[in-house]
Amino acid sequence: MKKIKVAVPATVANLVCGFDILGMALNDPFDIMEIELTDEPIIRIKHTDGFNLPEVTEQNVAGVALQALIADYGKKIGFNVTVCKNIKPGSGLGSSAAGSAGAVVAANFLLDNYYSKPDLVRFAMNGEKLATGVKHADNVAPCIYGGITLVRSVFPLDIISLPSPSLFVTVVHPQIEVKTADARQILRKEVQLKNAIKQWGNIAGLVAGILKNDISLIGRSLEDVIIEPVRSILIPGFDEVKSKSKEAGTLGGGISGSGPSIFMLSENEIIAKEVEQIMINMYNAIGIEFKTYVTTINSQGVKIIDSE
Ligand code: HSE
């Protein structure tokens, strides 16, 4: 196999209370990447999506992730990469993670699966470092593993794959850009003990709920008392979307990654679509362009769609 085409899923990081440690892959939207293995020690990157992302290897998330992989592989190889993004950069839906994770998973297929998933996460985190200044794995891990992942530790890397409950996910992406680096900068560096206790109760409850497939426990645990109160001020309409979605029967939700996208989890498609309508009405009323998705959890991660 010399050339491969993959579909790379969007991801929702944090899952409300699990800042930097929990994440989930979505079936929609997704990027398409084509990667060709060469014996020249060069990485060539081309974007066909019109987002104006840098194509210079050192400035491109796929480029730096592939550089890390090649440095480790230690043989004379290179890659030609063509990226068609549907996950808009700065959306909070793991756009940069998709670039780096998709590149290393596709490269690994071409190298006959030489590397393990934790190795690939390690390479892909270089893209996150480039994009956000921090090596966090809560987007790249679910993108590579599929489903829901828990990053117990980054150094050393310890990733736990959790079961995917059959829930519907409604996402609204208001078309304003929130840079992850900025959304991290505004966070308080210290946390009050009473808030920490609430937060780790919710994280433990959410993980237990996922493991036990206890939908009501999942819903009760979707609460963030540390990050959301600070970041939600960057997202017009956030509080109202959340409260109205709750009234419509969603389990709960919050900011997707560092925003501005908002996601809600629902037990069935009827509620998920009602939530979508609430989001549509809200952003039409505010007068901000937006995009919505009603989707499900992607349990597979990066998927091969063609190979030569
Ligand atoms: N956990 C990260 C954050 C995800 O919320 O800043 C964004 O890429």
Short mmCIF file of C-alpha atoms and ligand atoms in Angstrom, two decimals:
data_model
loop_
_atom_site.label_atom_id
_atom_site.label_comp_id
_atom_site.label_asym_id
_atom_site.label_seq_id
_atom_site.Cartn_x
_atom_site.Cartn_y
_atom_site.Cartn_z
CA MET A 1 0.00 0.00 0.00
CA LYS A 2 1.47 3.37 -1.03
CA LYS A 3 -1.43 5.79 -0.86
CA ILE A 4 -4.39 6.02 1.46
CA LYS A 5 -7.48 8.16 1.91
CA VAL A 6 -8.98 8.51 5.39
CA ALA A 7 -12.00 10.14 7.03
CA VAL A 8 -11.01 11.87 10.25
CA PRO A 9 -13.69 12.63 12.83
CA ALA A 10 -14.43 15.82 14.72
CA THR A 11 -14.13 15.49 18.49
CA VAL A 12 -15.72 17.05 21.55
CA ALA A 13 -13.06 17.58 24.20
CA ASN A 14 -13.62 18.02 27.93
CA LEU A 15 -17.12 16.46 27.89
CA VAL A 16 -18.22 19.28 30.18
CA CYS A 17 -16.48 18.45 33.49
CA GLY A 18 -13.36 16.61 32.24
CA PHE A 19 -11.16 19.51 31.22
CA ASP A 20 -8.17 18.19 29.25
CA ILE A 21 -8.92 14.54 30.16
CA LEU A 22 -12.18 13.43 28.50
CA GLY A 23 -13.10 13.48 24.82
CA MET A 24 -15.49 11.91 22.33
CA ALA A 25 -15.37 11.34 18.57
CA LEU A 26 -18.34 12.32 16.37
CA ASN A 27 -19.67 10.83 13.15
CA ASP A 28 -20.16 14.29 11.68
CA PRO A 29 -18.36 16.51 10.65
CA PHE A 30 -15.15 14.89 9.40
CA ASP A 31 -12.09 15.81 7.35
CA ILE A 32 -10.75 13.89 4.36
CA MET A 33 -6.99 13.34 4.08
CA GLU A 34 -4.96 11.58 1.40
CA ILE A 35 -1.45 10.50 2.23
CA GLU A 36 1.18 8.99 -0.01
CA LEU A 37 4.35 7.31 1.25
CA THR A 38 7.54 8.29 -0.57
CA ASP A 39 11.23 7.46 -0.22
CA GLU A 40 12.30 11.12 -0.31
CA PRO A 41 12.80 12.55 3.19
CA ILE A 42 10.32 15.40 2.59
CA ILE A 43 6.80 16.17 3.82
CA ARG A 44 4.68 18.03 1.27
CA ILE A 45 1.31 19.37 2.43
CA LYS A 46 -1.50 20.73 0.29
CA HIS A 47 -4.88 22.04 1.53
CA THR A 48 -7.82 21.91 -0.87
CA ASP A 49 -10.34 23.39 1.57
CA GLY A 50 -9.90 27.15 1.30
CA PHE A 51 -9.25 27.69 5.02
CA ASN A 52 -5.86 29.25 4.27
CA LEU A 53 -3.99 27.06 6.73
CA PRO A 54 -0.19 27.07 6.51
CA GLU A 55 1.29 24.41 4.24
CA VAL A 56 4.86 24.77 5.49
CA THR A 57 5.66 21.56 7.37
CA GLU A 58 6.88 23.22 10.57
CA GLN A 59 3.77 25.42 10.73
CA ASN A 60 1.23 22.72 9.93
CA VAL A 61 -0.23 20.39 12.59
CA ALA A 62 -0.06 17.36 10.27
CA GLY A 63 3.48 18.37 9.31
CA VAL A 64 4.88 18.47 12.86
CA ALA A 65 3.06 15.26 13.83
CA LEU A 66 4.55 13.46 10.80
CA GLN A 67 7.99 14.91 11.56
CA ALA A 68 7.80 13.34 15.04
CA LEU A 69 6.80 9.99 13.53
CA ILE A 70 9.58 10.06 10.90
CA ALA A 71 12.20 11.02 13.51
CA ASP A 72 11.17 8.00 15.57
CA TYR A 73 10.95 5.63 12.57
CA GLY A 74 14.52 6.41 11.70
CA LYS A 75 14.40 5.35 8.00
CA LYS A 76 14.43 7.52 4.89
CA ILE A 77 10.73 8.12 4.22
CA GLY A 78 8.51 11.09 3.42
CA PHE A 79 4.84 11.84 2.79
CA ASN A 80 2.71 13.78 0.33
CA VAL A 81 -0.37 14.96 2.20
CA THR A 82 -3.58 16.45 0.78
CA VAL A 83 -6.08 17.77 3.30
CA CYS A 84 -9.71 18.69 2.70
CA LYS A 85 -11.09 20.04 5.96
CA ASN A 86 -14.77 20.14 6.83
CA ILE A 87 -14.08 20.73 10.52
CA LYS A 88 -13.61 24.48 10.62
CA PRO A 89 -10.47 25.69 12.40
CA GLY A 90 -11.29 27.46 15.67
CA SER A 91 -14.68 25.73 15.96
CA GLY A 92 -13.99 23.80 19.19
CA LEU A 93 -14.59 20.56 17.30
CA GLY A 94 -11.02 19.31 17.29
CA SER A 95 -9.99 20.69 13.91
CA SER A 96 -6.26 20.82 14.68
CA ALA A 97 -6.39 17.40 16.35
CA ALA A 98 -8.02 15.95 13.22
CA GLY A 99 -5.10 17.29 11.14
CA SER A 100 -2.39 15.73 13.26
CA ALA A 101 -4.23 12.54 14.28
CA GLY A 102 -5.46 11.83 10.74
CA ALA A 103 -1.95 12.27 9.35
CA VAL A 104 -0.23 9.88 11.75
CA VAL A 105 -2.96 7.21 11.62
CA ALA A 106 -2.88 7.26 7.81
CA ALA A 107 0.94 7.19 7.81
CA ASN A 108 0.86 4.23 10.18
CA PHE A 109 -1.44 2.28 7.85
CA LEU A 110 1.14 2.88 5.10
CA LEU A 111 3.86 1.59 7.46
CA ASP A 112 1.90 -1.65 8.04
CA ASN A 113 0.72 -0.54 11.49
CA TYR A 114 4.22 -0.34 12.89
CA TYR A 115 3.05 1.91 15.75
CA SER A 116 0.57 1.42 18.60
CA LYS A 117 -2.26 3.86 19.32
CA PRO A 118 -0.45 5.47 22.30
CA ASP A 119 2.58 6.05 20.01
CA LEU A 120 0.31 7.77 17.48
CA VAL A 121 -1.24 9.96 20.20
CA ARG A 122 2.29 10.92 21.28
CA PHE A 123 3.18 12.02 17.72
CA ALA A 124 -0.15 13.79 17.19
CA MET A 125 0.21 15.81 20.41
CA ASN A 126 2.98 17.76 18.66
CA GLY A 127 0.25 19.23 16.48
CA GLU A 128 -1.71 20.30 19.57
CA LYS A 129 1.43 21.89 20.98
CA LEU A 130 1.83 23.86 17.76
CA ALA A 131 -1.84 24.89 17.65
CA THR A 132 -2.49 25.67 21.31
CA GLY A 133 0.90 25.82 23.04
CA VAL A 134 0.10 22.76 25.17
CA LYS A 135 0.47 19.01 24.56
CA HIS A 136 -3.04 17.94 25.53
CA ALA A 137 -4.50 14.67 24.24
CA ASP A 138 -8.23 14.99 24.89
CA ASN A 139 -9.00 15.58 21.18
CA VAL A 140 -6.32 13.45 19.52
CA ALA A 141 -7.04 10.40 21.73
CA PRO A 142 -10.72 9.97 20.78
CA CYS A 143 -9.87 10.84 17.16
CA ILE A 144 -7.38 7.95 17.07
CA TYR A 145 -9.17 5.45 19.36
CA GLY A 146 -12.78 6.36 18.47
CA GLY A 147 -15.57 6.55 21.04
CA ILE A 148 -14.93 8.18 24.40
CA THR A 149 -11.47 8.30 25.92
CA LEU A 150 -10.07 9.22 29.31
CA VAL A 151 -6.56 10.63 29.38
CA ARG A 152 -5.54 9.72 32.92
CA SER A 153 -2.06 11.10 32.38
CA VAL A 154 -0.12 12.78 29.56
CA PHE A 155 3.39 12.30 31.01
CA PRO A 156 3.60 9.33 30.99
CA LEU A 157 0.78 8.77 28.53
CA ASP A 158 -2.07 6.68 29.97
CA ILE A 159 -5.25 6.50 27.88
CA ILE A 160 -8.33 4.51 28.78
CA SER A 161 -10.91 3.73 26.11
CA LEU A 162 -14.46 3.92 27.53
CA PRO A 163 -17.65 2.39 26.10
CA SER A 164 -19.77 4.59 23.83
CA PRO A 165 -23.35 4.97 25.08
CA SER A 166 -25.88 5.12 22.25
CA LEU A 167 -26.71 8.79 22.62
CA PHE A 168 -27.43 11.51 20.09
CA VAL A 169 -25.24 14.58 19.96
CA THR A 170 -26.52 17.97 18.86
CA VAL A 171 -23.90 20.57 18.06
CA VAL A 172 -24.19 24.22 17.16
CA HIS A 173 -21.18 26.05 15.81
CA PRO A 174 -21.76 29.81 15.97
CA GLN A 175 -19.47 31.22 13.29
CA ILE A 176 -17.24 33.23 15.59
CA GLU A 177 -13.67 32.17 16.20
CA VAL A 178 -12.39 31.37 19.69
CA LYS A 179 -8.69 30.56 19.68
CA THR A 180 -7.90 27.72 22.08
CA ALA A 181 -4.75 29.50 23.24
CA ASP A 182 -6.87 32.56 24.22
CA ALA A 183 -9.55 30.41 25.84
CA ARG A 184 -6.85 28.76 27.97
CA GLN A 185 -5.21 32.07 28.81
CA ILE A 186 -8.34 33.44 30.52
CA LEU A 187 -8.71 30.48 32.90
CA ARG A 188 -7.96 30.96 36.58
CA LYS A 189 -4.81 29.16 37.64
CA GLU A 190 -6.19 28.23 41.06
CA VAL A 191 -9.32 26.35 42.03
CA GLN A 192 -11.26 26.53 45.29
CA LEU A 193 -11.38 23.24 47.17
CA LYS A 194 -15.20 23.19 47.27
CA ASN A 195 -15.28 23.54 43.46
CA ALA A 196 -12.60 20.89 43.02
CA ILE A 197 -14.68 18.48 45.12
CA LYS A 198 -17.76 19.13 42.99
CA GLN A 199 -15.75 18.75 39.80
CA TRP A 200 -14.10 15.44 40.65
CA GLY A 201 -17.46 14.13 41.90
CA ASN A 202 -18.89 14.94 38.47
CA ILE A 203 -15.95 13.44 36.55
CA ALA A 204 -16.13 10.23 38.57
CA GLY A 205 -19.93 10.21 38.14
CA LEU A 206 -19.64 10.71 34.38
CA VAL A 207 -17.08 7.93 33.96
CA ALA A 208 -19.12 5.60 36.20
CA GLY A 209 -22.26 6.49 34.26
CA ILE A 210 -20.54 5.68 30.94
CA LEU A 211 -19.18 2.37 32.28
CA LYS A 212 -22.54 1.34 33.75
CA ASN A 213 -24.54 2.75 30.84
CA ASP A 214 -26.49 4.69 33.47
CA ILE A 215 -27.97 7.49 31.37
CA SER A 216 -29.45 9.38 34.31
CA LEU A 217 -26.06 9.40 36.11
CA ILE A 218 -24.42 10.66 32.89
CA GLY A 219 -26.96 13.49 32.77
CA ARG A 220 -26.49 14.43 36.47
CA SER A 221 -22.72 14.53 36.01
CA LEU A 222 -22.70 16.90 33.03
CA GLU A 223 -21.83 19.93 35.17
CA ASP A 224 -18.68 22.05 35.09
CA VAL A 225 -18.15 24.51 37.94
CA ILE A 226 -14.58 25.48 36.99
CA ILE A 227 -14.06 26.14 33.28
CA GLU A 228 -17.55 26.81 31.86
CA PRO A 229 -18.37 29.83 34.07
CA VAL A 230 -15.24 31.57 32.71
CA ARG A 231 -15.35 30.51 29.07
CA SER A 232 -19.10 30.75 28.49
CA ILE A 233 -18.89 34.55 28.48
CA LEU A 234 -17.09 34.23 25.10
CA ILE A 235 -20.13 32.51 23.56
CA PRO A 236 -23.23 34.65 22.95
CA GLY A 237 -26.44 32.74 23.73
CA PHE A 238 -24.70 29.96 25.67
CA ASP A 239 -26.77 30.09 28.89
CA GLU A 240 -30.07 30.27 27.04
CA VAL A 241 -29.23 27.42 24.64
CA LYS A 242 -28.31 25.29 27.62
CA SER A 243 -31.36 26.08 29.76
CA LYS A 244 -33.83 25.73 26.87
CA SER A 245 -32.23 22.45 25.77
CA LYS A 246 -32.61 21.13 29.32
CA GLU A 247 -36.29 22.11 29.27
CA ALA A 248 -36.62 20.15 26.00
CA GLY A 249 -35.33 17.04 27.76
CA THR A 250 -31.66 16.83 26.79
CA LEU A 251 -29.39 15.07 29.29
CA GLY A 252 -27.09 18.08 29.34
CA GLY A 253 -24.02 19.42 27.63
CA GLY A 254 -21.78 22.43 27.47
CA ILE A 255 -18.93 23.99 25.54
CA SER A 256 -17.30 21.71 22.98
CA GLY A 257 -13.55 21.89 23.62
CA SER A 258 -12.61 25.52 24.03
CA GLY A 259 -15.68 26.68 22.07
CA PRO A 260 -17.45 28.40 20.50
CA SER A 261 -19.36 25.22 19.56
CA ILE A 262 -21.92 23.99 22.08
CA PHE A 263 -22.98 20.35 22.30
CA MET A 264 -25.88 18.56 23.99
CA LEU A 265 -26.36 14.82 24.60
CA SER A 266 -29.83 13.32 24.20
CA GLU A 267 -31.34 9.90 24.65
CA ASN A 268 -33.20 9.93 21.37
CA GLU A 269 -33.21 11.64 18.00
CA ILE A 270 -36.52 13.44 18.60
CA ILE A 271 -35.08 15.37 21.55
CA ALA A 272 -31.77 15.88 19.71
CA LYS A 273 -33.66 17.51 16.82
CA GLU A 274 -35.74 19.66 19.18
CA VAL A 275 -32.48 20.86 20.69
CA GLU A 276 -31.21 21.64 17.19
CA GLN A 277 -34.32 23.78 16.58
CA ILE A 278 -33.68 25.65 19.85
CA MET A 279 -30.13 26.36 18.67
CA ILE A 280 -31.35 27.48 15.23
CA ASN A 281 -33.94 29.84 16.75
CA MET A 282 -31.42 31.25 19.20
CA TYR A 283 -28.72 32.12 16.66
CA ASN A 284 -31.23 33.41 14.14
CA ALA A 285 -32.54 35.73 16.86
CA ILE A 286 -29.05 36.86 17.89
CA GLY A 287 -28.07 37.32 14.24
CA ILE A 288 -24.91 35.21 14.22
CA GLU A 289 -24.23 32.78 11.36
CA PHE A 290 -24.11 29.19 12.57
CA LYS A 291 -23.99 25.56 11.56
CA THR A 292 -25.70 22.68 13.36
CA TYR A 293 -25.14 18.93 13.41
CA VAL A 294 -27.28 16.12 14.82
CA THR A 295 -25.01 13.13 15.00
CA THR A 296 -23.90 10.14 17.08
CA ILE A 297 -20.70 8.97 18.74
CA ASN A 298 -18.09 7.67 16.29
CA SER A 299 -16.78 4.45 17.80
CA GLN A 300 -14.09 3.79 15.16
CA GLY A 301 -11.96 6.95 14.95
CA VAL A 302 -9.95 7.60 11.79
CA LYS A 303 -11.30 5.33 9.03
CA ILE A 304 -9.77 4.19 5.71
CA ILE A 305 -12.02 5.04 2.82
CA ASP A 306 -9.69 4.17 -0.05
CA SER A 307 -6.21 2.75 -0.62
CA GLU A 308 -3.87 1.98 -3.52
N1 HSE B 1 -9.01 20.64 26.55
C1 HSE B 1 -8.73 21.65 25.59
C2 HSE B 1 -9.28 22.97 26.10
C3 HSE B 1 -9.37 21.29 24.30
O1 HSE B 1 -10.44 22.99 26.49
O2 HSE B 1 -8.55 23.96 26.11
C4 HSE B 1 -9.23 22.33 23.25
O3 HSE B 1 -8.51 21.87 22.18
#
